[in-house]
Coordinates of C-alpha atoms in Angstrom, one line a residue:
X1 CA 37.9 35.7 -39.1
X2 CA 34.6 35.0 -37.4
X3 CA 34.1 31.7 -39.2
X4 CA 37.7 30.7 -38.2
X5 CA 36.9 31.4 -34.6
X6 CA 33.8 29.2 -34.7
X7 CA 35.7 26.4 -36.2
X8 CA 38.3 26.6 -33.4
X9 CA 35.6 26.6 -30.8
X10 CA 33.9 23.6 -32.4
X11 CA 37.3 21.9 -32.4
X12 CA 37.9 22.5 -28.7
X13 CA 34.4 21.3 -27.9
X14 CA 35.0 18.1 -29.8
X15 CA 38.2 17.5 -28.1
X16 CA 36.7 18.0 -24.7
X17 CA 33.9 15.5 -25.2
X18 CA 34.6 12.6 -22.9
X19 CA 32.4 9.6 -22.2
X20 CA 32.0 8.3 -18.7
X21 CA 33.2 4.7 -19.3
X22 CA 35.1 2.1 -17.4
X23 CA 38.4 3.9 -17.6
X24 CA 37.1 6.9 -15.6
X25 CA 36.8 7.1 -11.9
X26 CA 33.0 7.2 -12.0
X27 CA 32.7 3.6 -10.9
X28 CA 35.5 3.4 -8.4
X29 CA 33.5 1.0 -6.2
X30 CA 34.6 -2.6 -6.3
X31 CA 31.0 -3.5 -7.0
X32 CA 30.1 -3.4 -10.6
X33 CA 27.3 -0.9 -11.6
X34 CA 25.0 -3.7 -12.6
X35 CA 24.8 -4.9 -9.0
X36 CA 24.0 -1.4 -7.7
X37 CA 20.7 0.2 -6.8
X38 CA 19.4 2.3 -9.7
X39 CA 19.4 5.3 -7.3
X40 CA 23.2 4.8 -6.8
X41 CA 23.8 4.2 -10.5
X42 CA 22.3 7.6 -11.3
X43 CA 23.7 9.5 -8.3
X44 CA 27.2 8.4 -9.3
X45 CA 26.8 10.2 -12.6
X46 CA 25.2 13.2 -10.9
X47 CA 28.3 13.4 -8.6
X48 CA 30.4 13.8 -11.8
X49 CA 27.9 16.2 -13.4
X50 CA 27.9 18.5 -10.3
X51 CA 31.4 18.3 -8.6
X52 CA 31.5 18.9 -4.9
X53 CA 33.8 21.9 -4.9
X54 CA 33.4 25.3 -3.2
X55 CA 32.4 27.3 -6.2
X56 CA 28.9 28.7 -6.5
X57 CA 26.9 27.1 -9.3
X58 CA 23.7 27.3 -11.3
X59 CA 22.2 24.0 -12.6
X60 CA 20.1 24.3 -15.7
X61 CA 18.0 21.3 -16.8
X62 CA 15.2 20.4 -19.2
X63 CA 12.0 18.4 -18.8
X64 CA 13.7 15.1 -18.9
X65 CA 16.8 15.7 -16.7
X66 CA 14.9 17.5 -14.0
X67 CA 13.2 14.3 -12.7
X68 CA 16.5 12.4 -13.3
X69 CA 18.1 14.8 -10.8
X70 CA 15.2 15.1 -8.4
X71 CA 14.5 11.4 -7.9
X72 CA 18.1 10.6 -7.0
X73 CA 19.4 13.8 -5.4
X74 CA 17.8 16.0 -2.7
X75 CA 17.9 19.7 -2.6
X76 CA 20.1 19.6 0.5
X77 CA 22.6 17.4 -1.3
X78 CA 22.7 19.9 -4.2
X79 CA 23.3 22.8 -1.8
X80 CA 26.2 20.9 -0.3
X81 CA 27.7 20.8 -3.8
X82 CA 27.4 24.6 -4.1
X83 CA 24.2 24.6 -6.3
X84 CA 22.2 27.7 -5.4
X85 CA 19.8 27.6 -8.3
X86 CA 18.1 24.9 -10.3
X87 CA 16.1 26.2 -13.3
X88 CA 14.8 25.2 -16.7
X89 CA 17.4 26.0 -19.4
X90 CA 14.6 27.4 -21.6
X91 CA 13.8 30.1 -19.0
X92 CA 17.0 32.1 -19.9
X93 CA 15.3 35.5 -20.2
X94 CA 14.0 35.3 -16.7
X95 CA 17.4 35.1 -15.0
X96 CA 19.8 37.9 -14.2
X97 CA 23.5 38.0 -15.1
X98 CA 25.6 36.6 -12.2
X99 CA 29.2 36.6 -13.5
X100 CA 30.7 35.2 -10.3
X101 CA 28.8 31.9 -10.7
X102 CA 29.5 28.8 -12.8
X103 CA 26.7 27.2 -14.9
X104 CA 26.2 23.5 -15.5
X105 CA 23.7 22.7 -18.3
X106 CA 22.4 19.1 -18.0
X107 CA 20.1 18.2 -20.9
X108 CA 19.0 15.5 -23.3
X109 CA 20.7 15.6 -26.7
X110 CA 17.5 16.8 -28.5
X111 CA 17.0 19.8 -30.7
X112 CA 14.8 21.9 -28.5
X113 CA 17.0 21.5 -25.5
X114 CA 20.2 22.2 -27.5
X115 CA 18.6 25.3 -29.0
X116 CA 17.8 26.6 -25.5
X117 CA 21.4 25.9 -24.4
X118 CA 22.6 27.8 -27.4
X119 CA 20.5 30.8 -26.5
X120 CA 21.9 30.6 -23.0
X121 CA 25.5 30.7 -24.3
X122 CA 24.8 33.6 -26.5
X123 CA 23.6 35.6 -23.5
X124 CA 26.6 34.5 -21.5
X125 CA 25.1 35.3 -18.0
X126 CA 27.7 33.2 -16.1
X127 CA 31.5 33.0 -15.8
X128 CA 31.7 29.6 -17.4
X129 CA 29.7 26.7 -18.7
X130 CA 29.8 23.0 -18.5
X131 CA 27.5 21.1 -20.8
X132 CA 26.5 17.6 -19.9
X133 CA 24.2 15.4 -22.1
X134 CA 22.4 12.4 -20.6
X135 CA 23.0 10.4 -23.8
X136 CA 25.0 10.5 -27.0
X137 CA 25.5 14.0 -28.5
X138 CA 25.5 14.2 -32.3
X139 CA 28.1 16.3 -34.2
X140 CA 25.2 18.6 -35.3
X141 CA 24.5 19.4 -31.6
X142 CA 28.1 20.1 -30.9
X143 CA 28.3 22.4 -34.0
X144 CA 25.3 24.4 -32.8
X145 CA 26.8 24.9 -29.4
X146 CA 30.2 25.9 -30.9
X147 CA 28.6 28.5 -33.1
X148 CA 26.7 29.9 -30.1
X149 CA 29.8 30.0 -27.8
X150 CA 31.1 33.3 -29.3
X151 CA 32.7 34.3 -25.9
X152 CA 34.3 30.8 -25.5
X153 CA 32.7 30.3 -22.1
X154 CA 32.3 26.5 -22.4
X155 CA 34.9 24.6 -20.4
X156 CA 33.8 21.1 -20.9
X157 CA 31.2 18.9 -22.8
X158 CA 30.5 15.5 -21.5
X159 CA 28.0 12.6 -21.8
X160 CA 26.6 11.1 -18.6
X161 CA 24.7 7.9 -19.4
X162 CA 21.8 8.2 -16.9
X163 CA 18.9 8.7 -19.3
X164 CA 16.2 7.3 -17.0
X165 CA 14.0 8.3 -14.1
X166 CA 14.4 6.1 -11.0
X167 CA 11.2 5.0 -9.3
X168 CA 12.5 2.2 -7.0
X169 CA 15.9 0.6 -6.5
X170 CA 15.0 -1.8 -9.3
X171 CA 12.3 0.1 -11.3
X172 CA 12.9 2.9 -13.8
X173 CA 11.0 4.9 -16.4
X174 CA 12.0 6.2 -19.8
X175 CA 9.4 8.9 -20.4
X176 CA 8.4 10.6 -23.6
X177 CA 6.5 13.8 -23.9
X178 CA 4.4 13.7 -27.1
X179 CA 4.9 16.9 -29.1
X180 CA 1.5 16.5 -30.7
X181 CA -0.7 16.5 -27.5
X182 CA -4.4 16.7 -28.2
X183 CA -7.6 16.0 -26.4
X184 CA -9.9 13.1 -26.7
X185 CA -13.4 12.8 -25.2
X186 CA -14.3 9.9 -22.9
X187 CA -17.3 9.7 -20.6
X188 CA -18.5 13.1 -21.6
X189 CA -15.3 15.0 -20.7
X190 CA -12.0 15.9 -22.3
X191 CA -9.0 13.8 -21.5
X192 CA -5.4 14.9 -22.5
X193 CA -3.7 12.2 -24.6
X194 CA -0.4 11.7 -22.8
X195 CA 0.2 8.0 -23.2
X196 CA -0.4 5.7 -26.1
X197 CA -1.0 1.9 -26.0
X198 CA -1.7 0.8 -29.5
X199 CA 1.3 0.1 -31.7
X200 CA 0.0 1.9 -34.8
X201 CA -0.4 5.2 -32.8
X202 CA 3.1 5.2 -31.3
X203 CA 5.2 7.9 -33.0
X204 CA 8.7 7.0 -34.2
X205 CA 10.3 9.7 -32.1
X206 CA 8.9 7.8 -29.0
X207 CA 10.3 4.5 -30.2
X208 CA 13.7 6.2 -30.7
X209 CA 13.5 7.8 -27.3
X210 CA 12.9 4.4 -25.6
X211 CA 15.8 2.8 -27.6
X212 CA 18.2 5.6 -26.6
X213 CA 17.2 5.3 -22.9
X214 CA 17.9 1.5 -23.0
X215 CA 21.2 2.0 -24.8
X216 CA 22.2 4.5 -22.2
X217 CA 21.4 2.0 -19.4
X218 CA 23.7 -0.5 -21.2
X219 CA 26.6 1.9 -20.9
X220 CA 25.8 2.7 -17.3
X221 CA 25.8 -1.0 -16.4
X222 CA 28.7 -1.8 -18.6
X223 CA 26.7 -4.5 -20.3
X224 CA 25.5 -5.4 -23.7
X225 CA 22.7 -7.8 -22.9
X226 CA 21.2 -10.4 -25.1
X227 CA 18.1 -8.9 -26.5
X228 CA 14.8 -10.8 -26.7
X229 CA 11.4 -9.5 -27.8
X230 CA 7.8 -10.5 -27.6
X231 CA 7.2 -11.4 -31.3
X232 CA 3.5 -10.6 -31.4
X233 CA 4.1 -7.0 -30.2
X234 CA 4.5 -4.5 -33.0
X235 CA 5.5 -1.9 -30.4
X236 CA 8.2 -4.0 -28.8
X237 CA 9.6 -5.1 -32.1
X238 CA 9.9 -1.5 -33.3
X239 CA 11.9 -0.6 -30.1
X240 CA 14.1 -3.7 -30.6
X241 CA 14.8 -2.7 -34.2
X242 CA 15.7 0.9 -33.3
X243 CA 17.9 -0.3 -30.4
X244 CA 19.8 -2.7 -32.7
X245 CA 20.4 0.2 -35.1
X246 CA 21.8 2.3 -32.3
X247 CA 24.1 -0.4 -31.2
X248 CA 25.4 -1.1 -34.7
X249 CA 25.9 2.6 -35.5
X250 CA 28.1 3.2 -32.5
X251 CA 29.6 -0.2 -31.9
X252 CA 32.7 1.1 -30.0
X253 CA 30.5 2.9 -27.4
X254 CA 28.5 -0.3 -26.6
X255 CA 31.4 -2.7 -26.9
X256 CA 30.7 -4.5 -23.6
X257 CA 30.4 -8.2 -22.8
X258 CA 26.9 -9.5 -22.4
X259 CA 27.9 -11.9 -19.6
X260 CA 24.7 -13.4 -18.1
X261 CA 22.5 -10.5 -19.0
X262 CA 19.2 -10.3 -21.0
X263 CA 17.0 -7.5 -22.0
X264 CA 13.4 -8.7 -22.5
X265 CA 11.1 -6.4 -24.4
X266 CA 7.4 -7.0 -23.5
X267 CA 4.1 -5.4 -24.3
X268 CA 1.5 -4.2 -21.8
X269 CA -1.2 -5.8 -24.0
X270 CA 0.0 -9.2 -22.8
X271 CA -1.6 -8.5 -19.5
X272 CA -4.5 -5.9 -19.5
X273 CA -5.9 -7.3 -16.3
X274 CA -3.3 -6.2 -13.8
X275 CA -3.7 -2.4 -14.5
X276 CA -7.5 -2.8 -14.2
X277 CA -7.5 -4.1 -10.6
X278 CA -7.7 -2.1 -7.4
X279 CA -4.2 -2.3 -5.7
X280 CA -3.8 -2.9 -2.0
X281 CA -0.1 -2.3 -1.3
X282 CA 1.1 1.0 0.0
X283 CA 3.0 2.4 -2.9
X284 CA 0.5 1.2 -5.4
X285 CA -2.4 2.7 -3.5
X286 CA -0.7 6.0 -3.3
X287 CA -0.3 6.0 -7.1
X288 CA -3.8 4.8 -7.6
X289 CA -5.7 7.2 -5.4
X290 CA -3.4 10.2 -5.2
X291 CA -1.0 10.0 -8.1
X292 CA 2.8 9.6 -7.6
X293 CA 4.7 11.8 -10.0
X294 CA 8.4 11.3 -9.9
X295 CA 8.1 9.9 -6.3
X296 CA 6.2 13.0 -5.1
X297 CA 2.5 13.2 -4.2
X298 CA 0.1 16.0 -3.2
X299 CA -2.9 15.5 -1.1
X300 CA -6.1 17.3 -2.0
X301 CA -6.2 20.8 -0.5
X302 CA -9.2 20.0 1.7
X303 CA -7.2 17.3 3.6
X304 CA -6.6 18.3 7.2
X305 CA -2.9 18.9 8.1
X306 CA -1.8 18.2 4.5
X307 CA 1.5 19.8 3.4
X308 CA 0.8 22.1 0.5
X309 CA 4.3 21.5 -0.9
X310 CA 3.6 17.8 -1.2
X311 CA 5.5 14.7 0.1
X312 CA 8.5 12.9 -1.3
X313 CA 8.0 9.2 -1.0
X314 CA 11.1 7.3 -2.0
X315 CA 12.7 4.2 -0.5
X316 CA 16.1 5.9 -0.5
X317 CA 15.0 8.9 1.6
X318 CA 12.2 7.5 3.8
X319 CA 12.9 4.5 6.1
X320 CA 9.3 3.9 7.0
X321 CA 8.2 4.0 3.4
X322 CA 11.0 1.7 2.4
X323 CA 10.0 -0.9 5.0
X324 CA 6.3 -0.7 4.2
X325 CA 5.9 0.2 0.5
X326 CA 5.0 -3.4 -0.5
X327 CA 2.9 -4.3 2.4
X328 CA -0.8 -4.9 2.1
X329 CA -3.4 -2.4 3.5
X330 CA -4.1 -4.3 6.7
X331 CA -0.4 -4.8 7.7
X332 CA 0.3 -1.2 6.7
X333 CA -2.4 0.2 9.1
X334 CA -1.0 -1.9 11.9
X335 CA 2.5 -0.6 11.3
X336 CA 1.4 3.0 11.1
X337 CA -0.3 2.6 14.5
X338 CA 2.9 1.1 15.9
X339 CA 4.9 4.0 14.4
X340 CA 2.6 6.6 16.0
X341 CA 2.9 4.8 19.4
X342 CA 6.7 4.8 19.1
X343 CA 6.7 8.6 18.4
X344 CA 4.4 9.2 21.4
X345 CA 6.8 7.3 23.6
X346 CA 9.8 9.2 22.3
X347 CA 8.1 12.6 22.9
X348 CA 6.7 11.6 26.4
X349 CA 9.1 13.4 28.7
X350 CA 7.6 14.8 32.0
X351 CA 10.2 17.5 32.9
X352 CA 8.8 17.9 36.4
X353 CA 9.8 14.4 37.4
X354 CA 12.5 13.6 34.8
X355 CA 16.0 13.0 36.0
X356 CA 19.0 14.8 34.6
X357 CA 20.1 11.7 32.8
X358 CA 16.7 11.4 31.1
X359 CA 16.7 15.1 30.1
X360 CA 20.2 14.7 28.7
X361 CA 19.3 11.6 26.7
X362 CA 16.2 13.4 25.3
X363 CA 18.3 16.5 24.3
X364 CA 20.8 14.2 22.5
X365 CA 18.0 12.5 20.6
X366 CA 16.0 15.7 19.8
X367 CA 17.1 15.8 16.2
X368 CA 16.2 12.1 15.6
X369 CA 12.9 12.6 17.5
X370 CA 12.0 15.6 15.4
X371 CA 12.7 13.7 12.2
X372 CA 10.6 10.8 13.6
X373 CA 7.7 13.1 14.5
X374 CA 7.7 14.6 10.9
X375 CA 7.7 11.1 9.3
X376 CA 5.0 9.9 11.6
X377 CA 2.8 12.9 10.8
X378 CA 3.3 12.5 7.1
X379 CA 2.4 8.8 7.0
X380 CA -0.5 9.1 9.5
X381 CA -2.0 12.0 7.4
X382 CA -1.6 10.0 4.1
X383 CA -3.0 6.7 5.4
X384 CA -5.9 8.5 7.1
X385 CA -6.9 10.0 3.7
X386 CA -6.4 6.6 2.0
X387 CA -8.8 5.1 4.6
X388 CA -11.4 7.8 3.7
X389 CA -11.1 7.0 0.0
X390 CA -11.5 3.3 0.6
X391 CA -14.6 3.8 2.6
X392 CA -16.2 6.5 0.4
X393 CA -15.8 4.4 -2.7
X394 CA -16.6 1.1 -0.9
X395 CA -13.5 -0.4 -2.6
X396 CA -13.6 -3.5 -0.4
X397 CA -16.8 -4.6 -2.2
X398 CA -15.5 -3.5 -5.6
X399 CA -12.2 -5.3 -5.1
X400 CA -13.8 -8.4 -3.7
X401 CA -15.8 -8.8 -7.0
X402 CA -12.7 -8.1 -9.0
X403 CA -10.6 -10.7 -7.3
X404 CA -13.4 -13.3 -7.3
X405 CA -13.6 -12.8 -11.1
X406 CA -9.9 -13.2 -11.4
X407 CA -9.5 -16.2 -9.1
X408 CA -12.7 -18.2 -9.7
X409 CA -15.2 -19.0 -12.5
X410 CA -18.9 -18.2 -11.7
X411 CA -20.4 -16.2 -14.5
X412 CA -24.0 -15.9 -13.3
X413 CA -23.1 -15.0 -9.7
X414 CA -20.5 -12.4 -10.8
X415 CA -22.9 -10.9 -13.3
X416 CA -25.6 -10.5 -10.6
X417 CA -23.2 -8.9 -8.2
X418 CA -21.9 -6.6 -11.0
X419 CA -25.5 -5.5 -11.8
X420 CA -26.1 -4.7 -8.1
X421 CA -22.9 -2.5 -7.9
X422 CA -23.8 -0.8 -11.2
X423 CA -27.1 0.4 -9.7
X424 CA -25.5 1.9 -6.6
X425 CA -25.0 5.7 -6.7
X426 CA -22.0 5.6 -4.2
X427 CA -19.9 3.4 -6.6
X428 CA -17.8 5.7 -8.8
X429 CA -18.1 5.5 -12.5
X430 CA -14.5 4.6 -13.0
X431 CA -14.9 1.5 -10.7
X432 CA -18.1 0.4 -12.6
X433 CA -16.2 0.7 -15.9
X434 CA -13.3 -1.4 -14.6
X435 CA -15.7 -4.1 -13.4
X436 CA -17.4 -4.3 -16.8
X437 CA -14.1 -4.5 -18.6
X438 CA -12.9 -7.3 -16.4
X439 CA -16.2 -9.3 -16.8
X440 CA -15.9 -8.9 -20.6
X441 CA -12.4 -10.3 -20.6
X442 CA -13.3 -13.1 -18.2
X443 CA -16.5 -14.4 -19.7
X444 CA -17.4 -12.9 -23.1
X445 CA -16.2 -13.7 -26.6
X446 CA -15.5 -10.9 -29.2
X447 CA -17.9 -12.8 -31.5
X448 CA -20.9 -12.7 -29.2
X449 CA -23.2 -10.0 -28.0
X450 CA -21.8 -8.4 -24.8
X451 CA -24.1 -8.3 -21.8
X452 CA -21.9 -5.8 -20.0
X453 CA -21.8 -3.5 -23.0
X454 CA -25.6 -3.3 -22.7
X455 CA -25.2 -2.6 -19.0
X456 CA -22.7 0.2 -19.8
X457 CA -25.1 1.7 -22.4
X458 CA -28.0 1.8 -20.0
X459 CA -26.4 3.6 -17.2
X460 CA -24.3 6.7 -16.3
X461 CA -21.3 4.9 -17.9
X462 CA -22.7 5.1 -21.4
X463 CA -19.9 7.3 -22.6
X464 CA -17.5 4.4 -21.9
X465 CA -19.2 1.6 -23.9
X466 CA -16.7 1.8 -26.7
X467 CA -13.9 0.7 -24.3
X468 CA -15.1 -2.9 -24.5
X469 CA -14.2 -3.0 -28.2
X470 CA -10.9 -1.1 -27.6
X471 CA -9.8 -3.5 -24.9
X472 CA -10.5 -6.6 -27.0
X473 CA -8.7 -5.1 -29.9
X474 CA -5.8 -4.2 -27.7
X475 CA -5.4 -7.7 -26.2
X476 CA -6.1 -9.3 -29.5
X477 CA -9.4 -10.8 -30.7
X478 CA -7.7 -14.0 -31.7
X479 CA -6.3 -14.7 -28.2
X480 CA -7.7 -16.8 -25.5
X481 CA -8.2 -14.8 -22.3
X482 CA -8.1 -17.8 -20.0
X483 CA -4.3 -17.4 -19.5
X484 CA -4.9 -14.1 -17.9
X485 CA -6.8 -15.6 -15.0
X486 CA -6.3 -18.3 -12.3
X487 CA -6.8 -22.0 -13.2
X488 CA -10.3 -23.0 -12.3
X489 CA -10.3 -26.8 -12.8
X490 CA -11.5 -29.3 -10.2
X491 CA -8.0 -29.8 -8.8
X492 CA -7.5 -26.1 -8.4
X493 CA -10.8 -25.8 -6.5
X494 CA -9.7 -28.6 -4.1
X495 CA -6.3 -26.9 -3.5
X496 CA -8.0 -23.5 -2.8
X497 CA -10.4 -25.3 -0.3
X498 CA -7.7 -26.8 1.8
X499 CA -4.8 -24.4 1.3
X500 CA -4.6 -20.8 2.7
X501 CA -4.6 -18.6 -0.4
X502 CA -3.6 -15.5 1.6
X503 CA -5.3 -12.1 1.4
X504 CA -8.5 -12.4 -0.6
X505 CA -7.9 -8.9 -2.0
X506 CA -4.4 -9.8 -3.4
X507 CA -5.1 -13.2 -5.1
X508 CA -4.3 -12.0 -8.6
X509 CA -0.8 -12.6 -10.0
X510 CA 0.5 -10.6 -13.0
X511 CA 1.4 -12.5 -16.2
X512 CA 4.9 -11.1 -15.7
X513 CA 5.4 -13.8 -13.0
X514 CA 4.9 -16.6 -15.4
X515 CA 7.1 -15.0 -18.1
X516 CA 10.0 -14.3 -15.7
X517 CA 9.8 -17.8 -14.3
X518 CA 10.2 -19.2 -17.9
X519 CA 13.0 -16.7 -18.7
X520 CA 15.0 -17.4 -15.5
X521 CA 14.7 -21.2 -16.0
X522 CA 15.5 -21.1 -19.7
X523 CA 12.1 -22.4 -20.8
X524 CA 10.8 -19.3 -22.5
X525 CA 9.8 -20.0 -26.1
X526 CA 12.6 -18.7 -28.5
X527 CA 10.7 -19.3 -31.7
X528 CA 9.6 -16.7 -34.3
X529 CA 6.0 -17.7 -33.9
X530 CA 3.5 -15.2 -32.5
X531 CA 3.8 -17.0 -29.1
X532 CA 7.6 -16.7 -29.1
X533 CA 10.2 -14.4 -27.6
X534 CA 13.0 -14.7 -30.1
X535 CA 16.6 -13.3 -29.7
X536 CA 17.5 -10.2 -31.7
X537 CA 21.1 -10.7 -30.9
X538 CA 23.0 -14.0 -31.3
X539 CA 21.6 -16.5 -28.8
X540 CA 23.9 -17.9 -26.1
X541 CA 25.8 -21.0 -27.2
X542 CA 23.6 -24.2 -26.9
X543 CA 24.5 -27.3 -25.0
X544 CA 23.8 -26.0 -21.5
X545 CA 20.8 -24.1 -20.1
X546 CA 21.1 -20.4 -20.2
X547 CA 19.8 -19.0 -16.9
X548 CA 20.5 -15.3 -16.8
X549 CA 21.7 -13.6 -13.7
X550 CA 20.8 -10.1 -14.8
X551 CA 17.5 -9.4 -16.4
X552 CA 16.1 -6.1 -17.6
X553 CA 12.4 -6.3 -18.4
X554 CA 11.1 -3.3 -20.3
X555 CA 7.3 -3.1 -20.6
X556 CA 6.2 -1.1 -23.7
X557 CA 2.9 0.5 -22.8
X558 CA 3.6 1.0 -19.1
X559 CA 4.1 -1.1 -16.0
X560 CA 2.2 -1.2 -12.7
X561 CA 3.4 -1.0 -9.1
X562 CA 2.0 -4.4 -8.5
X563 CA 4.6 -5.7 -11.0
X564 CA 7.2 -3.5 -9.2
X565 CA 6.3 -5.3 -6.0
X566 CA 6.7 -8.7 -7.8
X567 CA 10.2 -7.7 -9.0
X568 CA 11.1 -6.5 -5.5
X569 CA 10.1 -9.9 -4.0
X570 CA 12.1 -11.8 -6.6
X571 CA 15.2 -9.7 -5.9
X572 CA 14.9 -10.1 -2.2
X573 CA 13.6 -13.7 -2.2
X574 CA 10.6 -12.7 -0.1
X575 CA 6.8 -13.0 -0.3
X576 CA 6.8 -16.6 -1.6
X577 CA 6.7 -15.4 -5.2
X578 CA 8.2 -18.7 -6.4
X579 CA 8.2 -22.0 -4.7
X580 CA 11.4 -23.8 -3.5
X581 CA 11.5 -26.1 -6.6
X582 CA 11.1 -23.1 -8.9
X583 CA 13.8 -21.2 -7.1
X584 CA 16.2 -24.2 -7.4
X585 CA 15.9 -24.1 -11.2
X586 CA 17.1 -20.4 -11.4
X587 CA 20.6 -19.0 -11.0
X588 CA 21.0 -18.1 -7.3
X589 CA 22.3 -14.7 -8.3
X590 CA 19.3 -13.8 -10.5
X591 CA 18.3 -10.1 -10.3
X592 CA 15.6 -8.3 -12.2
X593 CA 15.2 -4.7 -13.2
X594 CA 11.8 -3.5 -14.4
X595 CA 11.5 -0.6 -16.8
X596 CA 8.6 1.0 -18.8
X597 CA 7.6 4.1 -20.6
X598 CA 4.9 5.0 -18.0
X599 CA 3.9 4.1 -14.5
X600 CA 0.2 3.0 -14.8
X601 CA -2.7 3.2 -12.5
X602 CA -6.2 2.2 -13.4
X603 CA -7.2 5.8 -14.4
X604 CA -4.3 6.3 -16.8
X605 CA -4.8 2.8 -18.3
X606 CA -8.5 3.3 -19.0
X607 CA -7.9 6.8 -20.5
X608 CA -5.2 5.3 -22.7
X609 CA -7.6 2.6 -23.9
X610 CA -10.1 5.3 -24.7
X611 CA -7.8 6.9 -27.3
X612 CA -8.3 3.8 -29.4
X613 CA -6.0 2.2 -32.0

């Protein structure tokens, strides 16, 4: 009798499993999902996961779905939907029974999360359960849930294809937590290994995780893009193979038209310079010096007026941040000053002389004024601390040498300046290491003795000397590094002499710019050579140039916020990223999404290099 009951429950779960596809009301907007902000794409799914009715609810999540929710939905928005508690599904023994509340379990379809959900069902602490997976649930997962649902409390099981964490409107992460975390030693101290760069060290479960996240995005966008891969990248090729396997095994689910869409799988190793440079735009500086984790940052405890709960910095929630996140440091400081002056003006009401009309106007604006004051205080506190960091580490001098090495060729001068900085006690070890790595890439061959390796060995940075070898192995000892840097011929020197090159601290341009230009103008090499980016799906019909309108670039090994700024400028046609002739060669509708398995800053990149192949 018991076994029969379990079968009936499993049968009911299977019947209730519904996929949010085109026929459902999820995408009721006239605009297609592919044209939406990623924030909107995910929040549309969350609206279906957590319906806005008057019932009291508990939302249980796992390590992956918590940031999916938190980066696209605020706590206030959840409260309006009747969600009074958000908790980890695995923490079931810490919660009391509340039979007058509904429970929504939103998890990834992986064994440890399903096991935690099964334990929750066996305890039956709430009146009913809805189970929503952020990807494809296997029959084995459904069977486990059915066997655990002895009280038949589950009302629905659904799949919501939003298996990604949104960073910006056009930037996303598909994160993977290594189950086999261990510590490595670099520079004399232990460093947790949380992110791998070298293809041989990437576990297969991470490859599968990335492929599943990309396949989920295809469903959310209602697209099956043409897939291209950087041939020389073992990491990218493994992801492409796993993705093709998923698409083949569930062809009906992914049965969408490709239209003018392309997924381009790249490898971080194609550009190791960008994550080694000091960034100078607001969002990138925050991640570099404070650490942005799921769009939230915490200032050090000793910073005056810092909020101990941290700050949410997202372009969908913070208008000042959205308007300034890609500005350079000088423009940002000017705008913060203007912002502070505006706040002072709004709060400057002398009640002894104010007229009744002025008082009335102030009272009507008091809510907006309070919000403005809070935002001003936040950004003023953050930028003041950033200014302190810049001065304390003398990053202007460090960055000036970095950019000079990137944009010009003068080995002896750069080595002399490097040695002078290496002798200074106020320059941090991490900055000295980055300068040495950049010099090695710029001027030294893997077959010759390295001068900077000797410099590293004879200073406080001796624990980092092996990074030279790791970096060259990562980029490829057979590759010419000249393509990583600016052209330095006679003609280029003349152009730089007579043409304004802009901010000297932001001269570097990521390799991604060149790659995207070729892709968007249909000049990217399609061959199977090590220099090629071949198709892994049937190529578009020949005869006419294929200039994609929708591009998903996924960077295996992590992307930087400098590259995020590049994508933003492409999508908004700002910043002079491409010249008029280049723009004329592209589709006028071209739009790019940037994804990665990690959001890199210089510290994370160097630590990842330290783990070695």
